Structures are given as C-alpha cells and as structure tokens.
C-alpha cells in the first residue's frame, strides 16, 4: 500500500484520467456540508485533493457523517481514531455499508481503496453527493445545511386506478395510434392505372 512505487506507462495514463475527474469546487461544497452536518467536532481539512483524502482516510469523519443522518438509531456505535491501516479500512467499510442501508445505490459507491490509497477520489465525491441528495430528498429533519447544495432525487408518484377507470380507458383511442379525422379519399385514383396521354391535334 504505502510502499508502492510510482506508476508508469498505461497505469500512469489511466490514473491521470481518473485524477482529472476530481472537482475542487465540489470538494469545497462537500467539506462545508460535512462540517455543517457533523458540527464543530470536525475540523476543516487542508485545501486540495491530498488534504481531502487525509481528512477522510481514517473513516472517523465519514462515521460521524452517516451517524448524523440516521438520527437516534446510529449505525456505527464506536468511532475511534486508529493509526492501524486495517482499522481505518474497517471504518470506511462500515460507512459504506451504512450508506448503502441509507439508500445509496451500489453504482454510486466508491471502493475502500479508492479513498484509502487515493485511487479514485472522484468516486468518493460521487458517493458523498449521492448521500447528500438522499438526505435532502428524505427531508426527515436530520439534514443540516443549505438544501440547495444538492439536487432532490425523483420520487415515486404512484397512481392507483379502479377497475371501472381501467375498462373506461380501453374505449379511448389514443392519438399516438393516429386519427382519420379530416381525411377523405376525394381526388384519389386507383393504384396501378397507367398515365393518360391524350393526343391533341
């Protein structure tokens, strides 16, 4: 992990492309939200990608964040800072599991190594954005901060129709099926007739 040498060739190219997806403006918004959500116990990180990664790497800030969104029923019982790599990775994994239970889809989730080894911090930003959007959408009183920081997710708008309404709907011809109103066959000739050529003397 920490003793890995520099990347060369294709590996370096791929890592460079991943690094370009990282958004510094989004970082600022996420940091502001996390501090607002978790309270004064969370210090502001050093600006920049490395500062952001170091701030979240031990999993404590992420644990505080997810606990604050759950209200009284906190998913992560003990949040302890540890210098041991496996303990830090375990905290990140606990956050990811709690975030999935909260409603973040698997496609929006980052992998533990994306954060711990700074492999793909853009994926970490994506997960935190999805989490913020869910918190704003749920509107259960646990979200703190400006609701305009995240967009609301679309919610189901279920409609139930009675049997009577469904049978009545079968009698209506939808316009996407076409209409024959205003159409007539006036002026049409039969198909296949030869062209009439008349010799005028």
Coordinates of C-alpha atoms in Angstrom, one line a residue:
X1 CA 0.0 0.0 0.0
X2 CA 2.2 2.8 1.2
X3 CA 5.4 1.1 -0.2
X4 CA 4.0 1.1 -3.8
X5 CA 6.3 2.8 -6.3
X6 CA 5.3 5.3 -8.9
X7 CA 3.1 4.3 -11.9
X8 CA 4.5 4.1 -15.4
X9 CA 3.0 3.7 -18.9
X10 CA -0.6 2.8 -19.2
X11 CA -1.1 2.6 -15.5
X12 CA 0.0 6.2 -15.1
X13 CA -2.2 7.3 -18.1
X14 CA -5.3 5.7 -16.5
X15 CA -4.6 7.2 -13.1
X16 CA -4.1 10.6 -14.7
X17 CA -7.5 10.3 -16.4
X18 CA -9.1 9.3 -13.1
X19 CA -7.4 12.2 -11.3
X20 CA -8.8 14.7 -13.8
X21 CA -12.4 13.8 -12.8
X22 CA -11.8 15.2 -9.3
X23 CA -13.6 18.5 -8.8
X24 CA -12.0 21.1 -6.4
X25 CA -15.2 23.2 -6.3
X26 CA -17.3 20.2 -5.4
X27 CA -14.7 19.4 -2.7
X28 CA -15.3 22.8 -1.1
X29 CA -19.1 22.2 -1.1
X30 CA -18.8 18.7 0.4
X31 CA -16.4 19.9 3.1
X32 CA -18.8 22.7 4.0
X33 CA -21.7 20.3 4.2
X34 CA -19.9 17.7 6.2
X35 CA -18.8 20.3 8.8
X36 CA -22.4 21.7 8.9
X37 CA -23.8 18.2 9.3
X38 CA -21.3 16.9 11.9
X39 CA -20.9 20.0 14.0
X40 CA -17.8 21.7 15.4
X41 CA -16.1 18.4 16.4
X42 CA -15.0 18.0 12.8
X43 CA -12.0 20.2 11.8
X44 CA -11.7 21.7 8.3
X45 CA -9.1 19.8 6.2
X46 CA -6.2 21.3 4.2
X47 CA -7.5 22.6 0.9
X48 CA -6.7 20.3 -2.1
X49 CA -7.1 16.7 -3.0
X50 CA -4.4 15.4 -0.6
X51 CA -5.9 17.2 2.3
X52 CA -9.4 15.9 1.5
X53 CA -8.1 12.3 1.3
X54 CA -6.1 12.6 4.6
X55 CA -9.2 14.1 6.3
X56 CA -11.5 11.2 5.3
X57 CA -8.9 8.4 5.2
X58 CA -9.3 7.1 8.8
X59 CA -13.1 6.8 8.4
X60 CA -13.9 8.8 11.6
X61 CA -15.3 11.8 9.7
X62 CA -17.4 9.5 7.5
X63 CA -18.7 7.7 10.5
X64 CA -19.8 10.9 12.2
X65 CA -21.4 12.0 8.9
X66 CA -23.5 8.8 8.5
X67 CA -24.4 8.7 12.2
X68 CA -25.7 12.3 12.0
X69 CA -28.0 11.3 9.1
X70 CA -29.6 8.4 10.9
X71 CA -30.8 10.4 13.9
X72 CA -31.1 8.5 17.2
X73 CA -30.6 5.0 15.7
X74 CA -26.9 5.3 14.8
X75 CA -25.4 2.5 12.6
X76 CA -21.8 3.0 13.7
X77 CA -21.7 2.5 17.5
X78 CA -18.0 3.2 18.2
X79 CA -16.0 5.8 16.3
X80 CA -12.3 5.6 17.3
X81 CA -9.4 7.1 15.5
X82 CA -6.7 4.5 14.9
X83 CA -3.2 4.5 13.3
X84 CA -3.6 0.9 12.1
X85 CA -4.4 0.6 8.4
X86 CA -6.9 -2.3 8.8
X87 CA -8.9 -0.4 11.5
X88 CA -9.1 2.6 9.2
X89 CA -10.3 0.5 6.3
X90 CA -12.8 -1.2 8.6
X91 CA -14.2 2.2 9.5
X92 CA -14.5 3.1 5.8
X93 CA -16.3 -0.2 5.1
X94 CA -18.7 0.4 8.0
X95 CA -19.5 3.8 6.5
X96 CA -20.1 2.2 3.0
X97 CA -22.4 -0.4 4.5
X98 CA -24.4 2.2 6.4
X99 CA -24.6 4.4 3.4
X100 CA -26.0 1.5 1.3
X101 CA -28.6 0.8 4.0
X102 CA -29.5 4.5 3.9
X103 CA -30.3 4.2 0.2
X104 CA -27.2 5.0 -1.8
X105 CA -27.1 2.7 -4.8
X106 CA -24.2 0.3 -5.5
X107 CA -23.3 2.2 -8.7
X108 CA -22.8 5.4 -6.7
X109 CA -20.5 3.7 -4.1
X110 CA -16.7 4.0 -4.0
X111 CA -14.4 1.1 -3.0
X112 CA -12.4 1.3 0.2
X113 CA -9.1 1.5 -1.7
X114 CA -10.5 4.4 -3.8
X115 CA -10.2 6.5 -0.6
X116 CA -7.6 4.8 1.5
X117 CA -5.0 4.6 -1.3
X118 CA -6.3 7.7 -3.1
X119 CA -7.1 5.6 -6.2
X120 CA -10.2 7.5 -7.2
X121 CA -11.3 10.4 -5.1
X122 CA -13.8 11.5 -7.8
X123 CA -15.7 8.3 -6.9
X124 CA -15.6 9.3 -3.2
X125 CA -17.1 12.7 -4.2
X126 CA -19.8 10.9 -6.2
X127 CA -20.8 8.8 -3.2
X128 CA -20.9 11.8 -0.9
X129 CA -23.0 13.7 -3.5
X130 CA -25.5 10.8 -3.7
X131 CA -25.7 10.7 0.1
X132 CA -26.4 14.4 0.3
X133 CA -29.1 14.2 -2.4
X134 CA -30.7 11.4 -0.5
X135 CA -30.6 13.3 2.8
X136 CA -32.3 16.4 1.2
X137 CA -34.9 14.2 -0.5
X138 CA -35.8 12.3 2.6
X139 CA -36.5 15.6 4.5
X140 CA -36.7 13.7 7.8
X141 CA -35.2 16.6 9.8
X142 CA -31.7 15.0 10.1
X143 CA -30.2 17.0 7.2
X144 CA -28.3 20.2 8.2
X145 CA -27.0 22.8 5.8
X146 CA -28.3 24.5 2.7
X147 CA -30.8 22.3 0.8
X148 CA -29.7 23.9 -2.5
X149 CA -26.2 22.3 -2.2
X150 CA -27.7 19.0 -3.5
X151 CA -30.5 18.2 -6.0
X152 CA -33.5 16.3 -4.8
X153 CA -33.9 12.8 -6.2
X154 CA -37.0 12.0 -8.2
X155 CA -39.6 10.2 -6.0
X156 CA -42.2 7.7 -6.9
X157 CA -45.6 9.1 -7.7
X158 CA -47.8 6.1 -7.7
X159 CA -51.3 6.2 -9.0
X160 CA -54.0 3.5 -8.4
X161 CA -56.9 3.2 -10.8
X162 CA -60.2 1.4 -10.1
X163 CA -61.4 -1.4 -12.4
X164 CA -64.1 0.9 -13.8
X165 CA -61.5 3.6 -14.7
X166 CA -59.3 0.9 -16.4
X167 CA -62.1 -0.5 -18.5
X168 CA -63.3 3.0 -19.5
X169 CA -59.7 3.8 -20.7
X170 CA -59.8 0.8 -23.1
X171 CA -62.6 2.6 -25.1
X172 CA -60.5 5.7 -25.8
X173 CA -58.3 5.7 -28.9
X174 CA -55.0 7.3 -28.1
X175 CA -53.8 10.0 -30.5
X176 CA -50.5 8.2 -30.9
X177 CA -52.3 5.5 -32.8
X178 CA -53.3 8.1 -35.4
X179 CA -56.6 9.6 -36.4
X180 CA -58.7 9.7 -39.5
X181 CA -60.5 12.9 -38.8
X182 CA -60.5 15.4 -41.7
X183 CA -59.2 12.7 -44.1
X184 CA -61.1 11.7 -47.2
X185 CA -60.4 9.8 -50.4
X186 CA -61.6 12.7 -52.7
X187 CA -59.4 13.1 -55.7
X188 CA -57.6 9.8 -55.3
X189 CA -57.3 7.5 -58.2
X190 CA -57.0 3.8 -58.1
X191 CA -53.5 2.3 -57.8
X192 CA -51.8 0.9 -60.9
X193 CA -53.6 2.9 -63.6
X194 CA -51.4 4.0 -66.5
X195 CA -50.8 7.6 -67.1
X196 CA -53.3 9.1 -69.6
X197 CA -51.7 10.6 -72.6
X198 CA -54.1 12.3 -74.9
X199 CA -53.0 13.4 -78.4
X200 CA -54.5 16.9 -79.2
X201 CA -54.5 17.5 -83.0

